[in-house]
Tab-separated table of C-alpha atoms and ligand atoms in Angstrom:
chain	number	residue	atom	x	y	z
U	1258	MET	CA	6.950	-97.920	-27.169
U	1259	ASP	CA	6.200	-96.760	-23.645
U	1260	GLU	CA	9.624	-97.956	-22.448
U	1261	LEU	CA	11.255	-95.625	-25.041
U	1262	VAL	CA	9.450	-92.780	-24.234
U	1263	ALA	CA	10.286	-93.150	-20.147
U	1264	LEU	CA	13.807	-93.269	-21.182
U	1265	CYS	CA	13.954	-90.295	-23.072
U	1266	LYS	CA	11.945	-88.340	-20.437
U	1267	ARG	CA	13.986	-90.096	-17.535
U	1268	ARG	CA	17.469	-89.033	-19.155
U	1269	GLY	CA	16.958	-86.492	-20.967
U	1270	PHE	CA	16.499	-87.209	-24.285
U	1271	ILE	CA	12.927	-85.810	-24.735
U	1272	PHE	CA	10.537	-83.763	-23.063
U	1273	GLN	CA	7.162	-82.753	-23.947
U	1274	ALA	CA	7.542	-79.068	-25.156
U	1275	ASN	CA	5.688	-76.373	-22.862
U	1276	GLU	CA	5.378	-79.096	-20.211
U	1277	ILE	CA	4.615	-76.671	-17.317
U	1278	TYR	CA	1.917	-75.502	-18.956
U	1279	GLY	CA	0.562	-78.589	-19.613
U	1280	GLY	CA	2.036	-79.472	-22.650
U	1281	MET	CA	0.955	-78.719	-26.309
U	1282	GLN	CA	0.475	-82.042	-28.611
U	1283	GLY	CA	2.752	-82.465	-31.640
U	1284	LEU	CA	5.440	-80.814	-30.076
U	1285	TYR	CA	8.690	-81.887	-27.974
U	1286	ASP	CA	11.451	-80.248	-26.766
U	1287	TYR	CA	15.105	-82.098	-26.993
U	1288	GLY	CA	16.920	-82.119	-23.796
U	1289	PRO	CA	20.917	-82.711	-23.040
U	1290	LEU	CA	21.182	-86.127	-24.577
U	1291	GLY	CA	18.542	-85.529	-27.131
U	1292	VAL	CA	20.118	-82.613	-28.818
U	1293	GLU	CA	23.528	-84.905	-29.104
U	1294	LEU	CA	21.975	-87.780	-30.767
U	1295	LYS	CA	19.535	-85.229	-33.102
U	1296	ASN	CA	22.777	-83.451	-33.996
U	1297	ASN	CA	25.031	-86.427	-34.696
U	1298	ILE	CA	22.383	-88.169	-36.667
U	1299	LYS	CA	22.369	-84.789	-38.889
U	1300	HIS	CA	26.092	-84.313	-39.038
U	1301	SER	CA	25.961	-88.235	-40.078
U	1302	TRP	CA	23.591	-87.531	-42.856
U	1303	TRP	CA	25.359	-84.243	-43.713
U	1304	ALA	CA	28.734	-85.682	-44.225
U	1305	SER	CA	27.473	-88.516	-46.279
U	1306	MET	CA	25.583	-86.236	-48.765
U	1307	VAL	CA	27.702	-82.801	-48.701
U	1308	TYR	CA	31.174	-83.908	-47.138
U	1309	ASP	CA	31.627	-87.629	-48.959
U	1310	ARG	CA	30.474	-86.511	-52.649
U	1311	ASP	CA	31.703	-83.827	-54.584
U	1312	ASP	CA	28.396	-83.438	-56.412
U	1313	VAL	CA	26.301	-81.835	-54.003
U	1314	GLU	CA	26.215	-78.473	-52.310
U	1315	GLY	CA	24.404	-77.098	-49.260
U	1316	LEU	CA	22.094	-74.866	-48.208
U	1317	ASP	CA	20.830	-73.213	-45.472
U	1318	ALA	CA	17.316	-71.306	-46.312
U	1319	SER	CA	14.443	-69.102	-44.566
U	1320	ILE	CA	11.952	-71.018	-42.695
U	1321	LEU	CA	9.318	-67.954	-43.650
U	1322	THR	CA	8.199	-68.831	-46.777
U	1323	ALA	CA	6.213	-66.297	-49.448
U	1324	GLN	CA	2.847	-67.231	-50.515
U	1325	ASN	CA	3.903	-67.218	-53.845
U	1326	VAL	CA	6.458	-70.007	-53.401
U	1327	LEU	CA	3.711	-72.167	-51.888
U	1328	LYS	CA	1.088	-71.225	-54.267
U	1329	TYR	CA	3.383	-72.415	-57.559
U	1330	SER	CA	4.513	-75.223	-55.805
U	1331	GLY	CA	0.822	-76.327	-55.954
U	1332	HIS	CA	0.759	-76.924	-51.382
U	1333	GLU	CA	-1.799	-73.753	-51.593
U	1334	ASP	CA	-4.162	-75.845	-53.447
U	1335	THR	CA	-3.046	-80.011	-52.485
U	1336	PHE	CA	-1.365	-79.918	-49.193
U	1337	THR	CA	-4.490	-81.361	-47.615
U	1338	ASP	CA	-5.647	-84.013	-45.266
U	1339	PRO	CA	-9.435	-85.068	-45.264
U	1340	MET	CA	-10.689	-84.485	-42.302
U	1341	VAL	CA	-14.389	-85.277	-40.318
U	1342	ASP	CA	-15.907	-83.860	-37.397
U	1343	CYS	CA	-17.420	-85.739	-34.053
U	1344	LYS	CA	-20.915	-83.925	-33.982
U	1345	ASP	CA	-21.272	-85.265	-30.830
U	1346	CYS	CA	-17.974	-85.290	-29.041
U	1347	LYS	CA	-16.720	-82.180	-31.120
U	1348	SER	CA	-13.363	-83.848	-31.962
U	1349	ARG	CA	-11.531	-83.562	-35.046
U	1350	TRP	CA	-10.019	-86.694	-36.842
U	1351	ARG	CA	-7.814	-87.953	-40.196
U	1352	ALA	CA	-10.518	-89.656	-42.033
U	1353	ASP	CA	-7.935	-91.836	-43.552
U	1354	GLN	CA	-7.134	-93.047	-40.515
U	1355	LEU	CA	-10.581	-93.762	-38.726
U	1356	ASP	CA	-11.181	-97.656	-38.202
U	1357	GLY	CA	-14.317	-97.634	-39.889
U	1358	SER	CA	-16.737	-94.673	-39.788
U	1359	GLN	CA	-16.771	-94.344	-35.728
U	1360	CYS	CA	-15.330	-91.770	-33.536
U	1361	PRO	CA	-12.177	-93.226	-31.825
U	1362	GLY	CA	-12.906	-90.533	-28.921
U	1363	CYS	CA	-16.794	-91.524	-28.053
U	1364	LYS	CA	-17.535	-93.958	-30.544
U	1365	SER	CA	-20.215	-92.112	-31.548
U	1366	LYS	CA	-20.900	-92.856	-35.300
U	1367	ASN	CA	-22.134	-89.211	-36.183
U	1368	LEU	CA	-19.374	-87.862	-38.338
U	1369	THR	CA	-19.209	-85.070	-40.642
U	1370	GLU	CA	-18.594	-86.015	-44.687
U	1371	PRO	CA	-14.467	-85.836	-44.742
U	1372	ARG	CA	-13.730	-82.417	-46.291
U	1373	PRO	CA	-9.617	-80.938	-47.242
U	1374	PHE	CA	-8.238	-79.035	-44.287
U	1375	ASN	CA	-4.594	-77.782	-45.558
U	1376	LEU	CA	-1.520	-78.647	-43.373
U	1377	MET	CA	-0.025	-75.271	-43.961
U	1378	PHE	CA	0.549	-72.777	-40.778
U	1379	LYS	CA	0.332	-69.322	-41.650
U	1380	THR	CA	1.422	-66.407	-39.918
U	1381	SER	CA	1.622	-62.814	-40.430
U	1382	VAL	CA	4.604	-60.836	-41.255
U	1383	GLY	CA	5.292	-57.180	-40.704
U	1384	PRO	CA	3.894	-54.967	-37.601
U	1385	ILE	CA	0.253	-54.830	-39.289
U	1386	ASP	CA	-1.777	-57.575	-38.529
U	1387	ASP	CA	-5.048	-56.846	-41.113
U	1388	GLY	CA	-4.247	-60.526	-43.205
U	1389	THR	CA	-2.939	-59.313	-46.420
U	1390	SER	CA	0.809	-59.617	-45.066
U	1391	PHE	CA	1.378	-62.967	-44.313
U	1392	ALA	CA	4.180	-65.925	-44.720
U	1393	TYR	CA	3.467	-70.089	-44.617
U	1394	LEU	CA	6.444	-72.007	-42.347
U	1395	ARG	CA	7.494	-74.199	-44.505
U	1396	PRO	CA	6.161	-77.456	-44.770
U	1397	GLU	CA	9.225	-79.288	-46.475
U	1398	THR	CA	12.424	-77.819	-46.892
U	1399	ALA	CA	12.322	-78.778	-50.254
U	1400	GLN	CA	10.672	-75.289	-52.001
U	1401	ASN	CA	13.458	-73.092	-51.121
U	1402	ILE	CA	16.025	-75.515	-52.347
U	1403	PHE	CA	14.266	-75.158	-55.559
U	1404	THR	CA	13.750	-71.040	-55.246
U	1405	ASN	CA	17.652	-70.888	-55.159
U	1406	PHE	CA	18.137	-73.369	-58.011
U	1407	LYS	CA	19.349	-70.430	-59.949
U	1408	ASN	CA	21.712	-68.760	-57.008
U	1409	VAL	CA	23.585	-72.275	-56.585
U	1410	VAL	CA	24.169	-72.686	-60.329
U	1411	ASP	CA	25.567	-69.158	-61.037
U	1412	SER	CA	27.571	-68.770	-57.833
U	1413	THR	CA	29.547	-72.808	-58.169
U	1414	SER	CA	29.504	-73.353	-61.562
U	1415	LYS	CA	27.577	-76.798	-61.226
U	1416	LYS	CA	26.927	-78.942	-63.903
U	1417	LEU	CA	24.183	-81.827	-64.175
U	1418	PRO	CA	24.200	-83.933	-62.708
U	1419	PHE	CA	24.495	-82.772	-59.223
U	1420	GLY	CA	22.431	-82.265	-55.659
U	1421	ILE	CA	21.861	-79.842	-53.216
U	1422	ALA	CA	21.104	-80.585	-49.505
U	1423	GLN	CA	19.231	-78.982	-46.701
U	1424	VAL	CA	18.507	-79.887	-43.315
U	1425	GLY	CA	16.000	-77.826	-41.046
U	1426	LYS	CA	12.584	-77.436	-39.352
U	1427	ALA	CA	9.575	-78.125	-41.337
U	1428	PHE	CA	6.212	-77.604	-39.948
U	1429	ARG	CA	2.881	-79.415	-40.738
U	1430	ASN	CA	-0.646	-78.491	-38.751
U	1431	GLU	CA	-1.279	-82.409	-38.441
U	1432	ILE	CA	-4.881	-83.083	-37.649
U	1433	THR	CA	-3.800	-85.843	-34.957
U	1434	PRO	CA	-0.566	-85.891	-34.042
U	1435	ARG	CA	0.346	-89.150	-32.733
U	1436	ASN	CA	3.042	-92.342	-31.771
U	1437	PHE	CA	5.588	-90.202	-29.780
U	1438	ILE	CA	7.698	-88.157	-32.114
U	1439	PHE	CA	6.511	-89.967	-35.175
U	1440	ARG	CA	3.763	-87.104	-36.131
U	1441	VAL	CA	4.366	-84.277	-34.984
U	1442	ARG	CA	3.523	-80.244	-35.823
U	1443	GLU	CA	7.313	-78.769	-35.742
U	1444	PHE	CA	9.856	-81.527	-36.469
U	1445	GLU	CA	13.035	-81.561	-38.663
U	1446	GLN	CA	13.872	-82.860	-42.210
U	1447	MET	CA	17.274	-83.849	-43.956
U	1448	GLU	CA	16.351	-83.419	-47.974
U	1449	LEU	CA	18.982	-83.721	-50.724
U	1450	GLU	CA	17.120	-82.235	-54.434
U	1451	PHE	CA	19.210	-84.129	-56.857
U	1452	PHE	CA	18.738	-82.536	-60.587
U	1453	CYS	CA	19.704	-84.780	-63.494
U	1454	LEU	CA	18.506	-84.642	-67.186
U	1455	LYS	CA	15.519	-86.355	-68.167
U	1456	GLY	CA	16.481	-89.352	-69.331
U	1457	THR	CA	18.440	-90.424	-66.792
U	1458	ASP	CA	16.198	-89.684	-63.771
U	1459	GLU	CA	14.662	-93.487	-63.128
U	1460	LYS	CA	18.488	-94.643	-63.206
U	1461	TRP	CA	19.553	-92.128	-60.671
U	1462	HIS	CA	16.334	-92.989	-58.762
U	1463	LYS	CA	17.915	-96.298	-57.997
U	1464	GLU	CA	20.914	-95.105	-56.858
U	1465	TRP	CA	19.311	-92.857	-54.244
U	1466	VAL	CA	17.173	-95.669	-53.102
U	1467	ASP	CA	20.312	-98.363	-52.373
U	1468	ALA	CA	22.234	-95.214	-51.366
U	1469	ARG	CA	19.590	-94.308	-48.598
U	1470	ILE	CA	19.276	-98.073	-47.069
U	1471	ALA	CA	23.294	-98.127	-46.770
U	1472	TRP	CA	22.924	-94.531	-44.819
U	1473	TRP	CA	20.548	-96.134	-42.585
U	1474	GLU	CA	22.390	-99.621	-42.091
U	1475	ALA	CA	25.316	-97.300	-41.190
U	1476	GLN	CA	23.115	-95.728	-38.560
U	1477	GLY	CA	22.555	-99.332	-36.618
U	1478	VAL	CA	19.268	-99.653	-38.656
U	1479	SER	CA	18.988	-103.452	-39.487
U	1480	LYS	CA	17.851	-104.037	-42.934
U	1481	ASP	CA	15.784	-106.415	-41.568
U	1482	SER	CA	12.954	-103.587	-40.244
U	1483	LEU	CA	13.537	-101.892	-43.375
U	1484	GLU	CA	10.739	-102.321	-46.119
U	1485	LEU	CA	10.673	-100.561	-49.268
U	1486	TYR	CA	7.022	-99.622	-50.545
U	1487	ASN	CA	6.591	-98.464	-54.482
U	1488	VAL	CA	3.842	-95.808	-53.690
U	1489	PRO	CA	0.812	-96.735	-56.073
U	1490	GLU	CA	0.009	-93.983	-58.808
U	1491	ASP	CA	-2.954	-93.016	-57.246
U	1492	GLU	CA	-1.233	-92.348	-53.604
U	1493	LEU	CA	1.784	-90.275	-55.394
U	1494	ALA	CA	2.064	-86.565	-53.767
U	1495	HIS	CA	0.785	-83.967	-56.933
U	1496	TYR	CA	4.605	-83.793	-58.059
U	1497	SER	CA	5.492	-87.358	-58.171
U	1498	LYS	CA	6.437	-89.909	-61.117
U	1499	ALA	CA	7.101	-92.401	-58.825
U	1500	THR	CA	7.809	-92.671	-55.293
U	1501	VAL	CA	9.531	-95.377	-53.362
U	1502	ASP	CA	8.979	-95.224	-49.725
U	1503	ILE	CA	11.444	-97.203	-47.133
U	1504	MET	CA	9.102	-98.508	-44.288
U	1505	TYR	CA	10.473	-98.923	-41.214
U	1506	LYS	CA	9.175	-100.984	-38.162
U	1507	PHE	CA	8.505	-98.915	-35.437
U	1508	PRO	CA	7.242	-99.804	-31.830
U	1509	HIS	CA	3.255	-99.410	-33.366
U	1510	GLY	CA	3.758	-100.684	-36.794
U	1511	LEU	CA	5.460	-100.753	-40.384
U	1512	GLU	CA	5.471	-96.957	-41.404
U	1513	GLU	CA	7.622	-94.288	-43.448
U	1514	LEU	CA	10.813	-93.607	-42.450
U	1515	GLU	CA	11.795	-91.704	-45.462
U	1516	GLY	CA	10.024	-91.015	-48.966
U	1517	ILE	CA	12.699	-90.869	-52.398
U	1518	ALA	CA	11.091	-89.289	-54.903
U	1519	ASN	CA	10.747	-88.707	-58.687
U	1520	ARG	CA	9.816	-84.796	-58.652
U	1521	THR	CA	9.970	-84.930	-62.758
U	1522	ASP	CA	10.311	-80.929	-63.579
U	1523	PHE	CA	7.459	-80.420	-61.502
U	1524	ASP	CA	9.033	-77.749	-59.395
U	1525	LEU	CA	11.904	-75.846	-61.244
U	1526	GLY	CA	9.286	-75.475	-64.241
U	1527	SER	CA	6.609	-74.470	-61.772
U	1528	HIS	CA	8.594	-71.507	-60.388
U	1529	SER	CA	10.131	-70.826	-63.914
U	1530	LYS	CA	8.624	-67.923	-65.868
U	1531	ASN	CA	8.427	-68.050	-69.616
U	1532	GLN	CA	7.094	-71.625	-69.588
U	1533	SER	CA	6.418	-71.816	-72.785
U	1534	GLU	CA	10.088	-71.812	-73.915
U	1535	LEU	CA	10.875	-74.921	-71.640
U	1536	ASN	CA	10.482	-78.632	-72.504
U	1537	LEU	CA	8.312	-79.213	-69.411
U	1538	ASP	CA	6.761	-82.718	-68.997
U	1539	ALA	CA	5.002	-81.779	-66.131
U	1540	LEU	CA	1.570	-79.958	-66.073
U	1541	VAL	CA	2.583	-76.897	-64.252
U	1542	LYS	CA	0.491	-73.390	-63.107
U	1543	GLU	CA	1.380	-70.868	-65.792
U	1544	ASN	CA	3.531	-68.513	-63.648
U	1545	LYS	CA	3.351	-64.493	-63.999
U	1546	ASP	CA	5.133	-63.846	-60.747
U	1547	SER	CA	8.698	-65.101	-60.998
U	1548	ASN	CA	11.463	-63.436	-62.454
U	1549	SER	CA	13.659	-66.142	-63.174
U	1550	LYS	CA	13.552	-69.522	-65.511
U	1551	LEU	CA	15.131	-72.283	-63.011
U	1552	ALA	CA	16.262	-74.240	-66.399
U	1553	VAL	CA	19.886	-74.895	-67.996
U	1554	GLN	CA	20.797	-74.057	-71.914
U	1555	ASP	CA	22.391	-77.005	-74.363
U	1556	ILE	CA	25.174	-75.067	-75.417
U	1557	GLU	CA	24.720	-76.469	-78.876
U	1558	THR	CA	21.057	-76.302	-79.527
U	1559	LYS	CA	20.430	-73.458	-77.125
U	1560	ASN	CA	17.608	-74.721	-75.869
U	1561	TRP	CA	16.063	-74.586	-72.708
U	1562	ASN	CA	16.143	-77.776	-70.433
U	1563	VAL	CA	14.369	-78.227	-66.974
U	1564	PRO	CA	16.346	-80.802	-64.965
U	1565	TYR	CA	13.966	-83.664	-63.327
U	1566	VAL	CA	14.477	-84.186	-59.538
U	1567	ILE	CA	15.223	-86.888	-57.646
U	1568	GLU	CA	14.530	-86.125	-53.581
U	1569	PRO	CA	15.637	-88.724	-51.070
U	1570	SER	CA	13.651	-86.823	-48.012
U	1571	ALA	CA	13.892	-87.864	-44.460
U	1572	GLY	CA	12.451	-87.084	-41.393
U	1573	VAL	CA	15.293	-86.342	-38.367
U	1574	GLU	CA	12.536	-87.351	-35.477
U	1575	ARG	CA	11.364	-90.738	-37.254
U	1576	GLY	CA	15.225	-91.542	-37.578
U	1577	PHE	CA	15.746	-90.389	-34.246
U	1578	LEU	CA	13.156	-92.948	-33.066
U	1579	ALA	CA	14.183	-95.615	-35.452
U	1580	ILE	CA	17.759	-95.279	-34.449
U	1581	LEU	CA	16.286	-95.802	-30.749
U	1582	ASN	CA	14.383	-98.339	-30.970
U	1583	GLU	CA	17.235	-100.783	-33.253
U	1584	ALA	CA	19.398	-99.685	-30.189
U	1585	TYR	CA	17.598	-100.343	-26.873
U	1586	ARG	CA	17.567	-103.805	-25.105
U	1587	VAL	CA	17.391	-104.923	-21.867
U	1588	GLU	CA	19.718	-107.877	-20.994
U	1589	SER	CA	19.110	-110.140	-18.110
U	1590	LEU	CA	22.918	-110.446	-16.217
U	1591	GLU	CA	24.209	-113.020	-13.596
U	1592	GLY	CA	21.732	-113.683	-10.654
U	1593	GLY	CA	18.616	-112.426	-11.829
U	1594	LYS	CA	19.672	-108.823	-12.461
U	1595	GLU	CA	19.202	-106.868	-15.549
U	1596	ARG	CA	20.772	-103.996	-17.420
U	1597	THR	CA	19.056	-101.520	-20.470
U	1598	VAL	CA	21.511	-101.047	-23.238
U	1599	LEU	CA	21.554	-98.282	-26.100
U	1600	GLY	CA	23.793	-99.994	-28.673
U	1601	LEU	CA	24.321	-97.010	-30.833
U	1602	LYS	CA	26.883	-96.584	-32.808
U	1603	ALA	CA	29.586	-94.735	-31.534
U	1604	HIS	CA	29.288	-91.949	-34.087
U	1605	LEU	CA	25.954	-91.181	-32.812
U	1606	SER	CA	26.651	-91.913	-29.298
U	1607	PRO	CA	25.621	-88.198	-27.227
U	1608	ILE	CA	28.214	-88.786	-24.863
U	1609	LYS	CA	31.062	-90.377	-26.076
U	1610	ALA	CA	33.377	-91.522	-23.082
U	1611	ALA	CA	33.086	-91.604	-19.138
U	1612	VAL	CA	36.070	-91.028	-16.671
U	1613	ILE	CA	35.227	-92.302	-13.798
U	1614	PRO	CA	37.410	-91.728	-10.460
U	1615	LEU	CA	36.879	-94.854	-8.152
U	1616	LYS	CA	36.656	-92.613	-5.331
U	1617	ARG	CA	34.739	-89.739	-5.068
U	1618	ASN	CA	36.171	-86.286	-4.837
U	1619	HIS	CA	39.708	-88.252	-4.277
U	1620	ASP	CA	42.101	-85.396	-4.886
U	1621	GLY	CA	44.833	-87.596	-6.948
U	1622	LEU	CA	42.404	-89.644	-8.690
U	1623	VAL	CA	39.694	-86.529	-9.391
U	1624	ALA	CA	42.709	-84.729	-11.057
U	1625	MET	CA	43.635	-87.793	-13.483
U	1626	ALA	CA	40.652	-88.106	-13.979
U	1627	GLN	CA	40.131	-84.721	-15.161
U	1628	GLU	CA	43.344	-84.325	-17.218
U	1629	ILE	CA	42.380	-87.899	-18.932
U	1630	LYS	CA	38.749	-86.105	-19.762
U	1631	ASN	CA	40.445	-82.970	-20.792
U	1632	GLU	CA	42.688	-85.283	-23.229
U	1633	LEU	CA	39.607	-87.028	-24.778
U	1634	GLN	CA	37.662	-83.577	-25.078
U	1635	GLY	CA	40.430	-81.985	-27.219
U	1636	LEU	CA	39.802	-84.676	-29.666
U	1637	LYS	CA	36.577	-82.805	-30.772
U	1638	LEU	CA	34.843	-86.516	-31.015
U	1639	GLY	CA	31.614	-85.340	-29.100
U	1640	ARG	CA	30.958	-84.494	-25.596
U	1641	VAL	CA	33.436	-86.659	-22.768
U	1642	LEU	CA	32.075	-86.756	-19.077
U	1643	LEU	CA	33.922	-86.652	-15.713
U	1644	GLU	CA	31.774	-88.880	-13.415
U	1645	ASN	CA	32.465	-88.336	-9.816
U	1646	SER	CA	29.964	-90.294	-8.435
U	1647	GLY	CA	32.161	-92.883	-6.369
U	1648	ASN	CA	29.747	-95.344	-7.458
U	1649	ILE	CA	31.555	-97.320	-10.419
U	1650	GLY	CA	28.189	-99.767	-10.813
U	1651	LYS	CA	26.077	-96.909	-10.685
U	1652	SER	CA	27.722	-94.593	-13.501
U	1653	TYR	CA	27.951	-97.863	-15.237
U	1654	ARG	CA	24.237	-98.934	-15.744
U	1655	ARG	CA	23.663	-95.109	-16.263
U	1656	HIS	CA	26.230	-94.603	-19.303
U	1657	ASP	CA	25.009	-98.252	-20.632
U	1658	GLU	CA	21.680	-96.648	-20.850
U	1659	ILE	CA	22.689	-93.999	-22.312
U	1660	GLY	CA	24.769	-95.671	-25.046
U	1661	THR	CA	28.160	-94.048	-23.987
U	1662	PRO	CA	30.476	-96.945	-25.651
U	1663	LEU	CA	33.379	-96.439	-23.255
U	1664	CYS	CA	33.701	-95.942	-19.533
U	1665	ILE	CA	37.386	-95.251	-18.198
U	1666	THR	CA	37.886	-96.334	-14.750
U	1667	VAL	CA	40.988	-94.264	-12.937
U	1668	ASP	CA	42.001	-96.091	-9.563
U	1669	PHE	CA	44.698	-95.950	-7.381
U	1670	GLU	CA	46.981	-98.283	-9.932
U	1671	SER	CA	46.652	-95.563	-12.219
U	1672	LEU	CA	48.307	-93.317	-9.915
U	1673	GLU	CA	51.071	-95.601	-9.685
U	1674	ASP	CA	51.275	-96.878	-13.196
U	1675	GLY	CA	49.716	-94.669	-15.170
U	1676	THR	CA	47.322	-97.452	-16.494
U	1677	VAL	CA	42.794	-97.571	-16.362
U	1678	THR	CA	40.354	-99.614	-16.786
U	1679	VAL	CA	38.473	-99.199	-20.299
U	1680	ARG	CA	35.000	-100.887	-20.371
U	1681	ASP	CA	33.152	-101.688	-23.519
U	1682	ARG	CA	29.540	-100.825	-23.460
U	1683	ASP	CA	28.544	-103.834	-25.598
U	1684	SER	CA	30.516	-106.650	-24.424
U	1685	MET	CA	31.418	-105.384	-20.718
U	1686	LYS	CA	34.893	-106.508	-21.492
U	1687	GLN	CA	37.501	-104.700	-19.232
U	1688	ASP	CA	40.975	-104.086	-20.597
U	1689	ARG	CA	43.582	-102.320	-18.602
U	1690	LEU	CA	45.497	-99.516	-21.125
U	1691	LYS	CA	47.873	-97.207	-21.091
U	1692	ILE	CA	46.430	-93.364	-20.550
U	1693	GLN	CA	48.401	-92.521	-23.911
U	1694	ASP	CA	46.607	-95.184	-25.705
U	1695	ILE	CA	43.281	-94.169	-24.688
U	1696	LYS	CA	42.738	-91.189	-27.447
U	1697	SER	CA	43.557	-93.926	-30.331
U	1698	GLU	CA	41.447	-95.945	-28.756
U	1699	LEU	CA	38.626	-94.231	-28.522
U	1700	LYS	CA	39.332	-92.387	-32.103
U	1701	LYS	CA	38.977	-96.094	-33.677
U	1702	LEU	CA	36.013	-96.586	-32.154
U	1703	ILE	CA	34.105	-93.315	-33.239
U	1704	ASN	CA	35.672	-92.649	-36.736
U	1705	GLY	CA	36.670	-96.252	-37.754
U	1706	THR	CA	40.459	-95.341	-37.474
U	1707	ASP	CA	43.065	-93.855	-35.169
U	1708	VAL	CA	43.907	-91.193	-37.555
Q	1999	LIG	N1	9.933	-83.165	-49.905
Q	1999	LIG	C1	9.067	-84.219	-49.482
Q	1999	LIG	C2	8.571	-84.507	-48.505
Q	1999	LIG	O1	8.103	-83.720	-47.708
Q	1999	LIG	P1	6.822	-86.254	-46.945
Q	1999	LIG	O2	6.989	-88.007	-47.151
Q	1999	LIG	O3	5.472	-85.458	-46.761
Q	1999	LIG	O4	7.474	-85.736	-48.342
Q	1999	LIG	C3	9.411	-86.339	-45.734
Q	1999	LIG	O5	8.133	-86.057	-45.962
Q	1999	LIG	C4	9.775	-87.150	-44.495
Q	1999	LIG	O6	9.407	-85.973	-43.498
Q	1999	LIG	C5	8.865	-88.469	-43.804
Q	1999	LIG	O7	9.279	-89.792	-44.621
Q	1999	LIG	C6	9.037	-88.443	-42.703
Q	1999	LIG	O8	10.199	-89.059	-41.974
Q	1999	LIG	C7	9.261	-86.760	-42.498
Q	1999	LIG	N2	7.786	-86.317	-41.959
Q	1999	LIG	C8	7.206	-85.355	-42.413
Q	1999	LIG	N3	5.609	-85.439	-41.907
Q	1999	LIG	C9	5.982	-85.668	-40.379
Q	1999	LIG	C10	5.441	-85.439	-39.053
Q	1999	LIG	N4	4.504	-84.816	-39.223
Q	1999	LIG	N5	6.295	-85.652	-38.471
Q	1999	LIG	C11	7.362	-86.121	-38.591
Q	1999	LIG	N6	8.438	-86.218	-39.192
Q	1999	LIG	C12	7.418	-86.271	-40.565
């Protein structure tokens, strides 16, 4: 973990938030390379969920969430972690993460009894801060997918089964944020709520578990690093009938990367008016505030059915950490030297290619390199850099370390015959290619096809 943290800071992937004022626990900023990797992960998820399927629509809803949404969802009552205080050093800890009954700070055993601590952030809304007008920062992106269920059905005429996908920020006032970006207070979720008829839910649950494992593998996370965990009944969230967690061997241990829950008809039922008219299985709070029935009507029987929901929910930061951890390696080279490589899948690499003139500031070489850079950038595959450093070896090392799949060197031969040296990050193999062939080479590498 220490090596990954150091690489992230050194190369501009991740910085401690508010660092110049001493930093703030559980908050991180994503630098020039971090934002590219993060965007690429989110784009890959979105493409697999929305573009590659005909049964999923997208959504981008507000982060500030009305109290009623999180009252009827059950979060006000149950979204808590057990907290203890150390009476000696005054620190606070999550009771379920203590090693024995000792304060991890001062080792005192003088702790309070655990008490529930609600993880939701509250903020006042409007110009008068008298405590009556407030909203929550959403603790999961899921809830406003549920509250928009009818809007999406009415505007798209979608029929069951279908899903609504959303990627966005979520906030949790974690008692003890830790392990770098693994447990933080502000993070992003990639969530799909997949609505299906009761009775088909268990089949869909299995299908989504398989689909999600395949997706992680396509991002470079090997199956050997993943394990499935069937969450036992006494650990299930209040809305879940069954949850399968995809666990990943993080540097600090085996922990949850993504959860895939069968949320039954709990959420849509909870947010619906006239619940007695609905065929609800879940036990929900009677709702006197909603003005909508989040259900579908059977054309023949006229009965209202509340769809069941299968929810694959992945954290972007945890995905980022897992992908980085899988990609990171230090290789021994001849002469006792080493190189650090981020063997990222090309579609995730922050920089797609670097074009390097052999000699710094040489007019002819730089002009040709700039032309190649512009051509490749024009493919719209992601960022392409011109490295006018004059130090090929140093540029290769830097680009190996940040996961750039191709380095293209322009030398004096290039000026004469229009060929360049193309170096592959993983094999370090160097090929001489015609300039006009580089575009299709890069397209093949990133899209898997040169079309
Ligand atoms: N809507 C369901 C839900 O939110 P969850 O298991 O609490 O379920 C889903 O969260 C995913 O969000 C987790 O698998 C994890 O990847 C990510 N996540 C949750 N809390 C997090 C935190 N404090 N920091 C970073 N990621 C977190």
